PDB file of C-alpha atoms in Angstrom:
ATOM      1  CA  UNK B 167      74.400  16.077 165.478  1.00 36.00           C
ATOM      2  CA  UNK B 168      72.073  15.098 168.433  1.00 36.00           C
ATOM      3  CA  UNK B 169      70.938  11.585 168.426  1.00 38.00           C
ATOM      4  CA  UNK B 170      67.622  12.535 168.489  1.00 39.00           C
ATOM      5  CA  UNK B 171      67.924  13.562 164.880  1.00 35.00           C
ATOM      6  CA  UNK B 172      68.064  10.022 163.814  1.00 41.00           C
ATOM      7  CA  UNK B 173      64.517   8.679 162.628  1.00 42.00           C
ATOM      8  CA  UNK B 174      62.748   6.080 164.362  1.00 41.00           C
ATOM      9  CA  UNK B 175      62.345   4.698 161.516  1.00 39.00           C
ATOM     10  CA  UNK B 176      66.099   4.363 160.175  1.00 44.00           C
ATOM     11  CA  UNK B 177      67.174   0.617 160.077  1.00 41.00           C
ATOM     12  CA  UNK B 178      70.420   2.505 161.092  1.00 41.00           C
ATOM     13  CA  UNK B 179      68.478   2.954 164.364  1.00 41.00           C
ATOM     14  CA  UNK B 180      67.051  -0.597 164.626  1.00 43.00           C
ATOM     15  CA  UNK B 181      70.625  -2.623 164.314  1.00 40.00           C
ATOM     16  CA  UNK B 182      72.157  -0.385 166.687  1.00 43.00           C
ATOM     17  CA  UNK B 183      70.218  -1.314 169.358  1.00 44.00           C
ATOM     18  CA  UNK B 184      70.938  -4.053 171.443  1.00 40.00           C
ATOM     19  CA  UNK B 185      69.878  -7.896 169.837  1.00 41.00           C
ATOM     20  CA  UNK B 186      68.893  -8.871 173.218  1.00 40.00           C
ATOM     21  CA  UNK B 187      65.285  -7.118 172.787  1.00 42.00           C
ATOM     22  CA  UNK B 188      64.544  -9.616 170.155  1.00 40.00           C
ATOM     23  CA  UNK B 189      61.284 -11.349 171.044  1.00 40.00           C
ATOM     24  CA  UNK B 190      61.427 -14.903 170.371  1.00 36.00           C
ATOM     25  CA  UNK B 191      58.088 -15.556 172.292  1.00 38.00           C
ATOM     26  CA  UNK B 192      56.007 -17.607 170.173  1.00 36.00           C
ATOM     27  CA  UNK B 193      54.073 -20.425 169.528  1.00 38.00           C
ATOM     28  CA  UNK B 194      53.724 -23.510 167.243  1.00 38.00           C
ATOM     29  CA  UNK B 195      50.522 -23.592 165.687  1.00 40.00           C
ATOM     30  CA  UNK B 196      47.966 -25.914 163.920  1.00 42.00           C
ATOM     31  CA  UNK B 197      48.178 -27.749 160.760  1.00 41.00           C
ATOM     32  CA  UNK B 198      47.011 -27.632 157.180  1.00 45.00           C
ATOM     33  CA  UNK B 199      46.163 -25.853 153.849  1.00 41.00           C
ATOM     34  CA  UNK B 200      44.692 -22.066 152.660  1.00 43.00           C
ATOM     35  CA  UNK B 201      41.570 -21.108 150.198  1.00 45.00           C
ATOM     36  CA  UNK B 202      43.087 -19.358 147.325  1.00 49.00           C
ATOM     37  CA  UNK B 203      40.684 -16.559 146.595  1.00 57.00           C
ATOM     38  CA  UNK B 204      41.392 -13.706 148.215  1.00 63.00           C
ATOM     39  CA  UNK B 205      39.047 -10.583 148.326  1.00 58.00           C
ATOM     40  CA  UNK B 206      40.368  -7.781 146.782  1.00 40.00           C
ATOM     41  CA  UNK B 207      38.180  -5.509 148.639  1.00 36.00           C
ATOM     42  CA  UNK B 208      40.646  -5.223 151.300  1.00 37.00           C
ATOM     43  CA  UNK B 209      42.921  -3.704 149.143  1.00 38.00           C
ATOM     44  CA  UNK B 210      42.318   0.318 148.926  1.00 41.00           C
ATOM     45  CA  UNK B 211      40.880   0.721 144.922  1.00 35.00           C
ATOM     46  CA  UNK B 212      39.006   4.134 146.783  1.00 39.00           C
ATOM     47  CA  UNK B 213      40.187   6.578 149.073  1.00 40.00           C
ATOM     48  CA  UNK B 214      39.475   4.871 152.509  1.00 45.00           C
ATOM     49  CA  UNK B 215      38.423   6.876 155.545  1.00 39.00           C
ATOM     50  CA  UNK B 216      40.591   4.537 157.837  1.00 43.00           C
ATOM     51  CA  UNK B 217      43.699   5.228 156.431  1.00 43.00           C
ATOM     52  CA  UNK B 218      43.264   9.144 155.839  1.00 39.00           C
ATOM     53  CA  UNK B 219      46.726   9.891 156.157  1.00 37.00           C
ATOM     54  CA  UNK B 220      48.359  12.656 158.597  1.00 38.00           C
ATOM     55  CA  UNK B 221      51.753  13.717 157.406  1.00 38.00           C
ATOM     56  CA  UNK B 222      54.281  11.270 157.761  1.00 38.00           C
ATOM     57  CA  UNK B 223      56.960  12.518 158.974  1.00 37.00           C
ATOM     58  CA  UNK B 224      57.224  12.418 163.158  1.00 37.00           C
ATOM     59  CA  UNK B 225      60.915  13.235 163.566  1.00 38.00           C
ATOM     60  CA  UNK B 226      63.513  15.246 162.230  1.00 36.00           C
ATOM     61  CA  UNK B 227      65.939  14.101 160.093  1.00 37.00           C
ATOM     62  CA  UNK B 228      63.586  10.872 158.861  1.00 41.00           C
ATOM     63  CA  UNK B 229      65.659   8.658 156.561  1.00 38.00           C
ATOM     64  CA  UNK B 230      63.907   6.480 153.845  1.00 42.00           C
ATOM     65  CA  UNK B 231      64.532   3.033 153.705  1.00 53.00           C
ATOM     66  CA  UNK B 232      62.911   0.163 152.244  1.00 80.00           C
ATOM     67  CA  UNK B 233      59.424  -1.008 153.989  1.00 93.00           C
ATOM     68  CA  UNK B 234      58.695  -5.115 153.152  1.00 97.00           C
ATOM     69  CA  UNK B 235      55.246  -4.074 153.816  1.00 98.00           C
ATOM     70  CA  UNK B 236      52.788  -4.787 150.457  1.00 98.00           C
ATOM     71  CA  UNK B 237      50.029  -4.972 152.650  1.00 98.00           C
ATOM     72  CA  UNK B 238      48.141  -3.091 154.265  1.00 97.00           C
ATOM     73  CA  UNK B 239      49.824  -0.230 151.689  1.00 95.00           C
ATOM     74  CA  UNK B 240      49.886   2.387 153.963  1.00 95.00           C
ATOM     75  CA  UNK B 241      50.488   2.530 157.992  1.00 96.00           C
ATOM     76  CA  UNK B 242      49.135   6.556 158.219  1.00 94.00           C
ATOM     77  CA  UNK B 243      45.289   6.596 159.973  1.00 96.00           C
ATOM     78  CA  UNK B 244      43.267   8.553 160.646  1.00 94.00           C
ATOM     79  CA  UNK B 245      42.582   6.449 164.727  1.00 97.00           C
ATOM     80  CA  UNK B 246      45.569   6.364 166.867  1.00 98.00           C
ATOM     81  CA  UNK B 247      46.668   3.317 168.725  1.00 98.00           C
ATOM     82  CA  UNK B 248      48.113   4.080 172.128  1.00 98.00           C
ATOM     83  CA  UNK B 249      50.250   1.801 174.667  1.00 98.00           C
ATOM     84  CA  UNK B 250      51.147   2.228 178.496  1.00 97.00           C
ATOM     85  CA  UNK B 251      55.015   2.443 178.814  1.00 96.00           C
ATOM     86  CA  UNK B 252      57.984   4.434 177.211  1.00 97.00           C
ATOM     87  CA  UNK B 253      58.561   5.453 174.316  1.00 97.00           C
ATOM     88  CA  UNK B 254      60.871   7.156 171.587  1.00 97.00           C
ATOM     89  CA  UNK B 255      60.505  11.110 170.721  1.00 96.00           C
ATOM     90  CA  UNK B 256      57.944  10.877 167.711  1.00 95.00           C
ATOM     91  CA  UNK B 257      56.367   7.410 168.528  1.00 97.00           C
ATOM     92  CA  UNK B 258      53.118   8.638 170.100  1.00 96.00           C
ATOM     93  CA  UNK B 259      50.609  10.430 168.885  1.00 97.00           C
ATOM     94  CA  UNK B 260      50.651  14.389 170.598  1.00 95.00           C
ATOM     95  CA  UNK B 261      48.079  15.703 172.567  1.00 96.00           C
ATOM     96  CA  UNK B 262      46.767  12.585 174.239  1.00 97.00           C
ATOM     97  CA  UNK B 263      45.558  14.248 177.563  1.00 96.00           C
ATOM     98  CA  UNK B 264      43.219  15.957 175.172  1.00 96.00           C
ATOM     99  CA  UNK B 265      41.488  13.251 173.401  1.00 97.00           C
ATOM    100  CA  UNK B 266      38.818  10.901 174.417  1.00 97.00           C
ATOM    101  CA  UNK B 267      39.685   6.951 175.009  1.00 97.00           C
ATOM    102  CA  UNK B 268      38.523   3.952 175.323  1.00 97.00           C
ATOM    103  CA  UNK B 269      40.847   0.817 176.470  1.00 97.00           C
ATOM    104  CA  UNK B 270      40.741  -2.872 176.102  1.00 97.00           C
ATOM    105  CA  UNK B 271      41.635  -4.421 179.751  1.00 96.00           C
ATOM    106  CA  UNK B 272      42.680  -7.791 180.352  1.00 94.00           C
ATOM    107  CA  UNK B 273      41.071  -8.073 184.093  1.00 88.00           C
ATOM    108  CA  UNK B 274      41.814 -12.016 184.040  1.00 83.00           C
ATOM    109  CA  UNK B 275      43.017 -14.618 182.085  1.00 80.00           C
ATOM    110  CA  UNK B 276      39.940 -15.047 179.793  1.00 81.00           C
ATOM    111  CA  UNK B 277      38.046 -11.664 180.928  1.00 89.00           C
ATOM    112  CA  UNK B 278      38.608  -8.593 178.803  1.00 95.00           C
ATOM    113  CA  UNK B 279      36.092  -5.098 179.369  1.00 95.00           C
ATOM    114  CA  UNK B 280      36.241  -2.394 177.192  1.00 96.00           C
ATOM    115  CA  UNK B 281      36.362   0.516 179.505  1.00 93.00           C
ATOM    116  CA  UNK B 282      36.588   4.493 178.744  1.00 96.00           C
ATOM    117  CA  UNK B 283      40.054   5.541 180.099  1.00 96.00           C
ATOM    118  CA  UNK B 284      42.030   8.774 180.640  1.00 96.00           C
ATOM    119  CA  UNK B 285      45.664   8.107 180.037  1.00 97.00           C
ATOM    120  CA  UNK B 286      48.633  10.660 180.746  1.00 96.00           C
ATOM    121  CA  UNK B 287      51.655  11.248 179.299  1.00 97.00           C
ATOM    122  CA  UNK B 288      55.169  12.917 180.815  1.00 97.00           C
ATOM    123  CA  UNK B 289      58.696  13.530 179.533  1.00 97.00           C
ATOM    124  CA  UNK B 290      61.150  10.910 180.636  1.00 97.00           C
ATOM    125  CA  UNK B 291      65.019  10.569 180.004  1.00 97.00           C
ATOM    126  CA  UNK B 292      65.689   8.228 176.975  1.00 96.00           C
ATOM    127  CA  UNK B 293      68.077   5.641 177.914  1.00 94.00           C
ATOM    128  CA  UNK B 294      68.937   5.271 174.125  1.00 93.00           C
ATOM    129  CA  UNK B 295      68.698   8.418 172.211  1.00 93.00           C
ATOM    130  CA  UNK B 296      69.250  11.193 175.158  1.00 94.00           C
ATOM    131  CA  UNK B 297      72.297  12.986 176.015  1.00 95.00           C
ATOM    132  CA  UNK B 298      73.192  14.293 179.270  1.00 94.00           C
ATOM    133  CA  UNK B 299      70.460  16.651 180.649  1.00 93.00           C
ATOM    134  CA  UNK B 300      67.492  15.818 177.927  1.00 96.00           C
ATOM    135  CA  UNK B 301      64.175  14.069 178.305  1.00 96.00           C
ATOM    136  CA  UNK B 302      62.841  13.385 175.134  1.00 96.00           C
ATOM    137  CA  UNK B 303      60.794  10.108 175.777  1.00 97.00           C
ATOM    138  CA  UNK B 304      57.440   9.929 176.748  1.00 98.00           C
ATOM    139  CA  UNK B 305      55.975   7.524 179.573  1.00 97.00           C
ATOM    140  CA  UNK B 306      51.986   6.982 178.680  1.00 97.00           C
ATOM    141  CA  UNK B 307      50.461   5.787 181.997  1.00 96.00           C
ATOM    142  CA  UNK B 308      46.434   5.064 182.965  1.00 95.00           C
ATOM    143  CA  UNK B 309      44.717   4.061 186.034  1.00 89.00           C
ATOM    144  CA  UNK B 310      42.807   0.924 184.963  1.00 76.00           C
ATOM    145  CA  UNK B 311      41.406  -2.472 186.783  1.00 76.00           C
ATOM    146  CA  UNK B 312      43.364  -4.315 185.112  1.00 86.00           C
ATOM    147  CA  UNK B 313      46.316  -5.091 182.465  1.00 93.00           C
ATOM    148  CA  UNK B 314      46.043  -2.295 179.472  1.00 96.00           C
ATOM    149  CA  UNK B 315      46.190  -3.943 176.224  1.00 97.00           C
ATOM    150  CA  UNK B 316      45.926  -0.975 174.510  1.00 98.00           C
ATOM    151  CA  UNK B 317      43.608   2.378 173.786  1.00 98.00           C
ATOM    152  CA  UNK B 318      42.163   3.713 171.017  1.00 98.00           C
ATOM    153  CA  UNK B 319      40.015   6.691 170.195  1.00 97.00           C
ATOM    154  CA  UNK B 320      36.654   6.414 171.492  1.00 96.00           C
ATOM    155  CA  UNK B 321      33.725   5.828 168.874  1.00 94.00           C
ATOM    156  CA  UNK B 322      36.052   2.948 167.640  1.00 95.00           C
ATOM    157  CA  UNK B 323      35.370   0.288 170.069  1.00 97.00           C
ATOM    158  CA  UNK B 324      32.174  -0.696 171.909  1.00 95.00           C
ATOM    159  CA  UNK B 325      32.013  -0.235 175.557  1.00 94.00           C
ATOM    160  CA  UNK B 326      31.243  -3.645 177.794  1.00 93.00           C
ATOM    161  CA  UNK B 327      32.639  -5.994 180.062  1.00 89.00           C
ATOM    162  CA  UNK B 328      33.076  -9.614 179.569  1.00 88.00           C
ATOM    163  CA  UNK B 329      34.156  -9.479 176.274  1.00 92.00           C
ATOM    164  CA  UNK B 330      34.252 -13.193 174.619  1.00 90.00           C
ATOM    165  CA  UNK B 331      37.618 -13.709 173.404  1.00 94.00           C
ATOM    166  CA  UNK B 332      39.256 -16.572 171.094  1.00 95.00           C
ATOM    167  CA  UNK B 333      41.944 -18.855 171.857  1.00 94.00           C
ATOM    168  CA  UNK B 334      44.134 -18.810 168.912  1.00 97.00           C
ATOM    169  CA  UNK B 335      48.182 -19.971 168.357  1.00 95.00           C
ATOM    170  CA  UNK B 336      50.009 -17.045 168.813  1.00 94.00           C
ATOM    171  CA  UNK B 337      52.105 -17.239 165.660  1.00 96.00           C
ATOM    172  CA  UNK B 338      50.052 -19.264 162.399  1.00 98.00           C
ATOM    173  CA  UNK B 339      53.179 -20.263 160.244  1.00 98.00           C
ATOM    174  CA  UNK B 340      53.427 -20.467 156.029  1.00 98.00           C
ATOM    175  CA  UNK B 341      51.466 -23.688 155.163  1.00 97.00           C
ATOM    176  CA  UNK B 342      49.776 -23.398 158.230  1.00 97.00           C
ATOM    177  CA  UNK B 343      46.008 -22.751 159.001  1.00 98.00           C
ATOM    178  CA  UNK B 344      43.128 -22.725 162.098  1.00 98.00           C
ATOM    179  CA  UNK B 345      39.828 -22.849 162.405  1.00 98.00           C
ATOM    180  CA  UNK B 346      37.465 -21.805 165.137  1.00 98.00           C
ATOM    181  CA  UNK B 347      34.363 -20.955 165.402  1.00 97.00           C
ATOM    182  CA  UNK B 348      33.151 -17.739 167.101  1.00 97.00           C
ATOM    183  CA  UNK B 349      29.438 -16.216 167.951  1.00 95.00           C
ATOM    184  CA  UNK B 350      27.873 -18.257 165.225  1.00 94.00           C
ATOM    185  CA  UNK B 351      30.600 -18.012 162.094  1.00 96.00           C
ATOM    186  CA  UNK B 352      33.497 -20.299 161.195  1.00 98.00           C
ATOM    187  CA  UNK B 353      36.769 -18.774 160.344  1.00 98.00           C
ATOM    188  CA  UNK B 354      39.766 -19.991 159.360  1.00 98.00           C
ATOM    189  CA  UNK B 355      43.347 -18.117 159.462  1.00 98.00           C
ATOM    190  CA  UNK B 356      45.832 -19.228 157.417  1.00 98.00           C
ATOM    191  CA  UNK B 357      49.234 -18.342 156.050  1.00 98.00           C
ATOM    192  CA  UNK B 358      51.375 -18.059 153.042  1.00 98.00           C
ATOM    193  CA  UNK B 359      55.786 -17.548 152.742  1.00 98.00           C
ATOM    194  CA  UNK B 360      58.202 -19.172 153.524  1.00 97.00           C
ATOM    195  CA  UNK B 361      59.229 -21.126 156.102  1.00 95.00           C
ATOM    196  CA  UNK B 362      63.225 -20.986 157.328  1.00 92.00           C
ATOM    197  CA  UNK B 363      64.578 -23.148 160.165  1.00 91.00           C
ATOM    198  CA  UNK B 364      63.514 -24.123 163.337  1.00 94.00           C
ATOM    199  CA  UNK B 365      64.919 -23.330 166.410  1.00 92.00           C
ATOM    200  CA  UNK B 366      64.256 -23.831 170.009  1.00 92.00           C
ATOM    201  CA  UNK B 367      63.729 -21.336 173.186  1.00 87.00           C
ATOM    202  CA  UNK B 368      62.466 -21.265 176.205  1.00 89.00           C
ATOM    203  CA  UNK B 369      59.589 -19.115 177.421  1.00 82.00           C
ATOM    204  CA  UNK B 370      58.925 -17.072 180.717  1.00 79.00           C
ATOM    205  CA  UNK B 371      57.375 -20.227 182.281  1.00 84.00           C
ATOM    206  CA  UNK B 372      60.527 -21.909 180.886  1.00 89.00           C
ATOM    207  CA  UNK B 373      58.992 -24.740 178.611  1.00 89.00           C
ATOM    208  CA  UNK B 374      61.053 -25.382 175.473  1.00 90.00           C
ATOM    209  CA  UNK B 375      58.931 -23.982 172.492  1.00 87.00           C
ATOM    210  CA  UNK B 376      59.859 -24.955 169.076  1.00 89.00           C
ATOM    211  CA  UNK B 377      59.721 -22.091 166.366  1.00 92.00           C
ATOM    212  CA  UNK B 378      60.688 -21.285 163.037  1.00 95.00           C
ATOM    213  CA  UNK B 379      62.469 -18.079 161.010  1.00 96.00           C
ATOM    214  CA  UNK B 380      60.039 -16.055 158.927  1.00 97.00           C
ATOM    215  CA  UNK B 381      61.628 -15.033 155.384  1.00 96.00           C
ATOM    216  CA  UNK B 382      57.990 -13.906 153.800  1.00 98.00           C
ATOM    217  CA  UNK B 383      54.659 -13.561 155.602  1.00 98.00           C
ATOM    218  CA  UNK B 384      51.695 -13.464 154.274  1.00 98.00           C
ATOM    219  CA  UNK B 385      48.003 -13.915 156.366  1.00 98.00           C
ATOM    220  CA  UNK B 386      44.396 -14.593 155.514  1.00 98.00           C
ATOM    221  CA  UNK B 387      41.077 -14.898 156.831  1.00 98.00           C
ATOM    222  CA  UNK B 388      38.311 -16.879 155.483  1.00 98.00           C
ATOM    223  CA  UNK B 389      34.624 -16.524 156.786  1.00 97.00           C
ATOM    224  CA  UNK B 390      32.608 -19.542 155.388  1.00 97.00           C
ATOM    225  CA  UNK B 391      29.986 -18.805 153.509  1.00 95.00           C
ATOM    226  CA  UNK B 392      31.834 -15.839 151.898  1.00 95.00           C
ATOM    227  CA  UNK B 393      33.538 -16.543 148.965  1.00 93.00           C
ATOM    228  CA  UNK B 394      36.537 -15.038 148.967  1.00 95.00           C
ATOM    229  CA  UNK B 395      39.485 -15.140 151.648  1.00 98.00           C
ATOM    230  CA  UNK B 396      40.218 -11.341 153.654  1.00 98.00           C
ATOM    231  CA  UNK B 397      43.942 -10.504 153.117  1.00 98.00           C
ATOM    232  CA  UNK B 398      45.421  -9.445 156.830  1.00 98.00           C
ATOM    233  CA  UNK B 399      48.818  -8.836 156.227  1.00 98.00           C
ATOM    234  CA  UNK B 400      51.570  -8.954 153.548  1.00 98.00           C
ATOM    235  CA  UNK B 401      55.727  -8.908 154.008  1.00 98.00           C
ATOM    236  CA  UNK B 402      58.004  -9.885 151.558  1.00 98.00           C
ATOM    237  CA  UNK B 403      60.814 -10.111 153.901  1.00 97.00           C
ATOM    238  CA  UNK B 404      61.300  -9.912 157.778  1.00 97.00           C
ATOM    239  CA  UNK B 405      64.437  -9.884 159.876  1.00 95.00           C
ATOM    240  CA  UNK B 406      64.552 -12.242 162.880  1.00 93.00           C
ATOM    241  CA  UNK B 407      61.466 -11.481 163.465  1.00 95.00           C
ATOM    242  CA  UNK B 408      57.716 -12.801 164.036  1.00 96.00           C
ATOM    243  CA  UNK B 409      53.850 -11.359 163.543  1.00 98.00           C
ATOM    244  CA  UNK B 410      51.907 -12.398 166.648  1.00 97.00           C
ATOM    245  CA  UNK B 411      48.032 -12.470 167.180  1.00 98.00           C
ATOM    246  CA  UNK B 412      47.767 -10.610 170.119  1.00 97.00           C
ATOM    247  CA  UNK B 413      43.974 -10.777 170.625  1.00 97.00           C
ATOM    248  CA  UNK B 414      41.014 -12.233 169.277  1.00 97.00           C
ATOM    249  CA  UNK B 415      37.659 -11.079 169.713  1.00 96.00           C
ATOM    250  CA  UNK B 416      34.375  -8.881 168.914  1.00 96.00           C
ATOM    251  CA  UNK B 417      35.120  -5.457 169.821  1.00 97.00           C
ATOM    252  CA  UNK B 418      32.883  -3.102 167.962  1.00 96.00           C
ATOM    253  CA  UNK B 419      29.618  -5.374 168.776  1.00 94.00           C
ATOM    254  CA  UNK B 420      29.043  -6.402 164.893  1.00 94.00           C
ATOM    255  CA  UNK B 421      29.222  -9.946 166.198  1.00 94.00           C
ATOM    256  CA  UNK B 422      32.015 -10.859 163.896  1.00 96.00           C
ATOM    257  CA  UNK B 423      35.717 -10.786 164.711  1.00 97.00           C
ATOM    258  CA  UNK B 424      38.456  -8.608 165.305  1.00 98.00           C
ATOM    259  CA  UNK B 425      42.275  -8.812 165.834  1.00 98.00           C
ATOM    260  CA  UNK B 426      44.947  -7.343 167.480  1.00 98.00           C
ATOM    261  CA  UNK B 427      48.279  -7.951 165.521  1.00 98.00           C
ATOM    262  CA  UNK B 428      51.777  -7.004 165.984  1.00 98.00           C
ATOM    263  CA  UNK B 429      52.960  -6.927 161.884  1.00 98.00           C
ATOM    264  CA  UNK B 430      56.240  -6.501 163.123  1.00 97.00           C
ATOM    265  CA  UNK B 431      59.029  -7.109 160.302  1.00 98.00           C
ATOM    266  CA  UNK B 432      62.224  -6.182 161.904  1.00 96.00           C
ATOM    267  CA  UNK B 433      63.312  -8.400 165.433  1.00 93.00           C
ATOM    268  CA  UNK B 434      64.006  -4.581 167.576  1.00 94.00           C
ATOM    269  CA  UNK B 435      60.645  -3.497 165.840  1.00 96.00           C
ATOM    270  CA  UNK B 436      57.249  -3.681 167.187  1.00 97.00           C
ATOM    271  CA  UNK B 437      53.734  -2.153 165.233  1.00 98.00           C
ATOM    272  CA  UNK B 438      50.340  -3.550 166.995  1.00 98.00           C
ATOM    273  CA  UNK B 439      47.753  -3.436 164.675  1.00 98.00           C
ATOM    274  CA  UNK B 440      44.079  -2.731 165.615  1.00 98.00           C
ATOM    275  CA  UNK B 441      41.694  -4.629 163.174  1.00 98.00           C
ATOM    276  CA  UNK B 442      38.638  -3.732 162.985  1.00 98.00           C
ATOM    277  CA  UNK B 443      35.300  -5.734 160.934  1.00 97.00           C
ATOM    278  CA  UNK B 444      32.873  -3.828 158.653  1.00 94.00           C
ATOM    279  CA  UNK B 445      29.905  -4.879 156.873  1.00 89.00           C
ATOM    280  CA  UNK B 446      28.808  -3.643 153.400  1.00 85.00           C
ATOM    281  CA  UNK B 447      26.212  -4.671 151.332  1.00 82.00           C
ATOM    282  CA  UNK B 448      26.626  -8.299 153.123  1.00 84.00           C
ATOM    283  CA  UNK B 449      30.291  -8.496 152.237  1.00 91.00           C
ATOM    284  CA  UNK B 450      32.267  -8.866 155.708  1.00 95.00           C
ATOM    285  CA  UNK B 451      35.563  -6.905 155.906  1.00 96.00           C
ATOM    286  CA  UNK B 452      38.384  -7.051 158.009  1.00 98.00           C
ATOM    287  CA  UNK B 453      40.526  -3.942 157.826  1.00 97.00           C
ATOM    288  CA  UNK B 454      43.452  -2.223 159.461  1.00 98.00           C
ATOM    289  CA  UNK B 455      42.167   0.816 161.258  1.00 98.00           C
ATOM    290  CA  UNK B 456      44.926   2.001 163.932  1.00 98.00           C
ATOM    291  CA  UNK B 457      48.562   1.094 164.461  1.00 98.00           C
ATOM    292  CA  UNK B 458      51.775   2.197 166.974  1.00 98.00           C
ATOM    293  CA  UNK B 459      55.480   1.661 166.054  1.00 97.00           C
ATOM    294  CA  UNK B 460      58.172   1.569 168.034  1.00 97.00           C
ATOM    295  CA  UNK B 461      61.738   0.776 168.368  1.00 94.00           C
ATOM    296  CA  UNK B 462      64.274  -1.011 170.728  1.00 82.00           C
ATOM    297  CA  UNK B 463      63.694  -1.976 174.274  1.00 59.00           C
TER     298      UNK B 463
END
């Protein structure tokens, strides 16, 4: 049987590939306690048009395994989330040359824009699945200003440049919390599991960090003045590995904030995850609206 066959999603998959990709990269983070009450709007009591799903299966021979995600319940929506690089057979969305874009660029250290971009896509020889004389990967590249952070569909995001972003710890612990304050409202993001050991590493810039093993993962949001806390993320187990906060900041114009967050659970697995803010009736929400997984190196 062809490798190919083998799902990207098979944790038969993920401990084959080399440990080496396992991304260690992150950072200690502030202090303190979590609210309790958590809204339970965030969790989907009604059919919600974010997470329409598409049918799940992206690759031939898909094997089930057990997912450590509780929440967000379901990864399937109806926005794609798009990356420049390489990637598995199944991992990106089809047809991207014929939908319409828009990109979050990093064009400095603390400038993002949010510009309208037309990526391409082209068959590539995978290094991990291909056999002699196939090109099943795909390479998505885009002409941009700047660094890509990533691209959704457009209608999603709202178009600018100098985008005001926050400064946040990459990695908020269990027991740990932050708060900032950003265009007017005070947050804080805080954290629930449990906490293993702590190790050391050393980053690209090659400072020592200090960092701790993940066993459950739980994150929250709590806008003051809003009674209850906005549940982010839920895992009740991970594997060597780490859920970063990739970026901070108002992207739809709404004035309150969004995240970009890798919920990764498995240390060869990545899945940035666009979240977007909604407001009903008042209530502020803060819900998953777009993801990408992939696997290995």
């Amino acid at each position: 049987m062809k490798k190919r066959l083998m799902s990207i999603f098979a944790f038969t998959v993920l401990v084959a590939f080399t440990t080496s990709c396992k991304d260690k990269e992150i950072e200690a983070s502030s202090t303190d306690i979590t609210p309790k009450e958590v809204a339970t709007a965030t969790e989907e009591t009604e059919e919600d048009p974010s997470a329409i799903a598409e049918d799940a299966a992206a690759v031939e021979g898909e094997e089930d395994y057990d997912d450590p995600t509780v929440f967000p319940t379901s990864f399937k929506f109806k926005h794609d989330l798009i990356m420049t690089g390489e990637y598995h057979d199944g991992e990106i969305v089809s047809g991207v040359e014929s939908k319409s874009w828009v990109g979050l660029v990093k064009e400095s250290d603390d400038t993002y824009s949010v510009y309208k971009l037309n990526p391409t896509t082209k068959k590539v020889y995978d290094v991990v699945l291909d056999e002699a004389g196939e090109m099943t990967g795909t390479k998505v590249s885009v002409k941009s200003v700047g660094e890509v952070v990533f691209m959704t569909n457009e209608g999603i995001l709202t178009k600018g440049t100098d985008l005001a972003s926050v400064d946040l710890p990459k990695t908020i612990y269990p027991g740990e919390s932050k708060e900032f304050s950003y265009k007017g409202k005070v947050y804080t993001l805080y954290a629930e599991g449990e906490k293993g050991e702590p190790y050391n590493y050393e980053n690209s810039e090659g400072e020592q960090i200090r960092a701790y093993t993940i066993k459950k993962y739980s994150l929250f949001i709590k806008i003051k003045g809003q009674n209850t806390a906005i549940k982010l993320l839920d895992l009740s187990s991970l594997e060597e590995a780490t859920p970063t906060i990739e970026f901070a900041g108002d992207l739809n114009g709404d004035g309150v904030i969004d995240f970009l967050i890798n919920t990764t659970y498995n240390y060869n697995m990545s899945r940035p995850t666009l979240y977007i803010s909604e407001n009903k009736s008042g209530t502020v929400n803060i819900k998953a609206v777009a993801s990408l997984t992939s696997l290995g190196c």
